[in-house]
Amino acid sequence: MSDPDDKRSSGQRKALVGYGRPPTDHQFRKGTSGNPRGRPKKSPRPSKAADGDTRLADLVMQEAYRQIQIRENGKLEELPMIQAVLRSLGVAAVKGSHRAQLAITSLVQAVEQRTLNERQAMFEAGIEYKRGWEEIFELCDSRGEPRPEPVPHPDDILIDARAGVVIFNGPVDDNQKAAWDQALERRTASLHEIEEYKRDIENEPELRRVYEDEIAHEQRLADLIGSRIPDEQTRRVPGFNIYEWREKQGKDKERRERLRQIRDSGSA
């Protein structure tokens, strides 16, 4: 929907506002370079030495994760070589090796620090992403324009300030969104089929057993999808956490299965 007051003198309509399409007030002005520093210099082509380094790195990683067998507590165990090295280092540290203790402590501290840095970067990026889209939504609302549907949708992102983490309650890219939508459509179809089979039982009671088997199949499918993929209305409730929700769905599924087994054993 266009606002006549925002039309340029040339009569052109303003562009839609959305991700990658900022409001006209924030676009580059005509005649002004978007890159005042000029074109960046081209990166030099990788040399043969760089190609050799890449091949060496590939070999190192391949060897590090090669499966080997070790004997521990009288039992053979298969695990990546790097894991076996770390385990041996940890055993030496426990036995009192000062060098091993320093090495394993440094490794753990480095991994913990990198994890913390990545989590902090993700947290800040999540906040900025949500803030940016909220501004675009407010602008669309003020102009009477429909809101865009970005993926991931900001309403599907939970910023847990207490834990300092970002939780994606919805699909994170277009491929995952298509898969989620298809699964939810299949669940809706299963629920519809269940109602149809129930009506068929009333019309054809002699085929009750057949229809009951079909109902059980469709119900299992609907329960499986429903326990893993929340619909849009569910996942966009403020404070929704998909991991807590899935855990609860799993417990509810186990409880329903126990009740079904008790009911089936009583009717047998």
PDB file of N, CA and C in Angstrom, residues 1-15 24-25 143 145:
ATOM      1  N   MET A   1       0.856  -1.191   0.000  1.00  0.00           N
ATOM      2  CA  MET A   1       0.000   0.000   0.000  1.00  0.00           C
ATOM      3  C   MET A   1       0.881   1.225   0.000  1.00  0.00           C
ATOM      4  N   SER A   2       0.673   2.169  -0.896  1.00  0.00           N
ATOM      5  CA  SER A   2       1.512   3.355  -1.022  1.00  0.00           C
ATOM      6  C   SER A   2       0.866   4.539  -0.344  1.00  0.00           C
ATOM      7  N   ASP A   3       1.706   5.426   0.135  1.00  0.00           N
ATOM      8  CA  ASP A   3       1.257   6.652   0.767  1.00  0.00           C
ATOM      9  C   ASP A   3       1.485   7.784  -0.216  1.00  0.00           C
ATOM     10  N   PRO A   4       0.437   8.478  -0.675  1.00  0.00           N
ATOM     11  CA  PRO A   4       0.615   9.529  -1.688  1.00  0.00           C
ATOM     12  C   PRO A   4       1.579  10.602  -1.235  1.00  0.00           C
ATOM     13  N   ASP A   5       1.621  10.879   0.104  1.00  0.00           N
ATOM     14  CA  ASP A   5       2.489  11.942   0.592  1.00  0.00           C
ATOM     15  C   ASP A   5       3.959  11.602   0.450  1.00  0.00           C
ATOM     16  N   ASP A   6       4.279  10.272   0.282  1.00  0.00           N
ATOM     17  CA  ASP A   6       5.677   9.863   0.208  1.00  0.00           C
ATOM     18  C   ASP A   6       6.171   9.731  -1.217  1.00  0.00           C
ATOM     19  N   LYS A   7       5.331  10.030  -2.217  1.00  0.00           N
ATOM     20  CA  LYS A   7       5.725   9.896  -3.618  1.00  0.00           C
ATOM     21  C   LYS A   7       6.749  10.969  -3.999  1.00  0.00           C
ATOM     22  N   ARG A   8       7.723  10.548  -4.807  1.00  0.00           N
ATOM     23  CA  ARG A   8       8.701  11.513  -5.294  1.00  0.00           C
ATOM     24  C   ARG A   8       8.079  12.364  -6.392  1.00  0.00           C
ATOM     25  N   SER A   9       8.778  13.447  -6.751  1.00  0.00           N
ATOM     26  CA  SER A   9       8.266  14.337  -7.790  1.00  0.00           C
ATOM     27  C   SER A   9       8.198  13.635  -9.135  1.00  0.00           C
ATOM     28  N   SER A  10       9.045  12.632  -9.347  1.00  0.00           N
ATOM     29  CA  SER A  10       9.031  11.907 -10.614  1.00  0.00           C
ATOM     30  C   SER A  10       7.849  10.986 -10.748  1.00  0.00           C
ATOM     31  N   GLY A  11       7.081  10.809  -9.682  1.00  0.00           N
ATOM     32  CA  GLY A  11       5.899   9.943  -9.742  1.00  0.00           C
ATOM     33  C   GLY A  11       6.193   8.500  -9.467  1.00  0.00           C
ATOM     34  N   GLN A  12       7.456   8.155  -9.160  1.00  0.00           N
ATOM     35  CA  GLN A  12       7.788   6.766  -8.876  1.00  0.00           C
ATOM     36  C   GLN A  12       7.280   6.393  -7.495  1.00  0.00           C
ATOM     37  N   ARG A  13       6.824   5.147  -7.376  1.00  0.00           N
ATOM     38  CA  ARG A  13       6.379   4.659  -6.074  1.00  0.00           C
ATOM     39  C   ARG A  13       7.589   4.305  -5.233  1.00  0.00           C
ATOM     40  N   LYS A  14       7.501   4.451  -3.948  1.00  0.00           N
ATOM     41  CA  LYS A  14       8.593   4.096  -3.057  1.00  0.00           C
ATOM     42  C   LYS A  14       8.716   2.594  -3.001  1.00  0.00           C
ATOM     43  N   ALA A  15       9.923   2.119  -2.794  1.00  0.00           N
ATOM     44  CA  ALA A  15      10.185   0.674  -2.737  1.00  0.00           C
ATOM     45  C   ALA A  15       9.634   0.096  -1.463  1.00  0.00           C
ATOM     46  N   THR A  24      13.806   4.629   2.471  1.00  0.00           N
ATOM     47  CA  THR A  24      14.485   5.555   1.563  1.00  0.00           C
ATOM     48  C   THR A  24      15.341   6.556   2.322  1.00  0.00           C
ATOM     49  N   ASP A  25      14.946   6.895   3.567  1.00  0.00           N
ATOM     50  CA  ASP A  25      15.720   7.863   4.351  1.00  0.00           C
ATOM     51  C   ASP A  25      17.110   7.339   4.665  1.00  0.00           C
ATOM     52  N   ARG A 143       2.974   3.014   8.172  1.00  0.00           N
ATOM     53  CA  ARG A 143       2.629   3.334   6.789  1.00  0.00           C
ATOM     54  C   ARG A 143       1.471   2.488   6.266  1.00  0.00           C
ATOM     55  N   GLU A 145       1.510  -0.702   5.752  1.00  0.00           N
ATOM     56  CA  GLU A 145       2.002  -1.720   4.843  1.00  0.00           C
ATOM     57  C   GLU A 145       2.060  -3.073   5.548  1.00  0.00           C
TER      58      GLU A 145
END
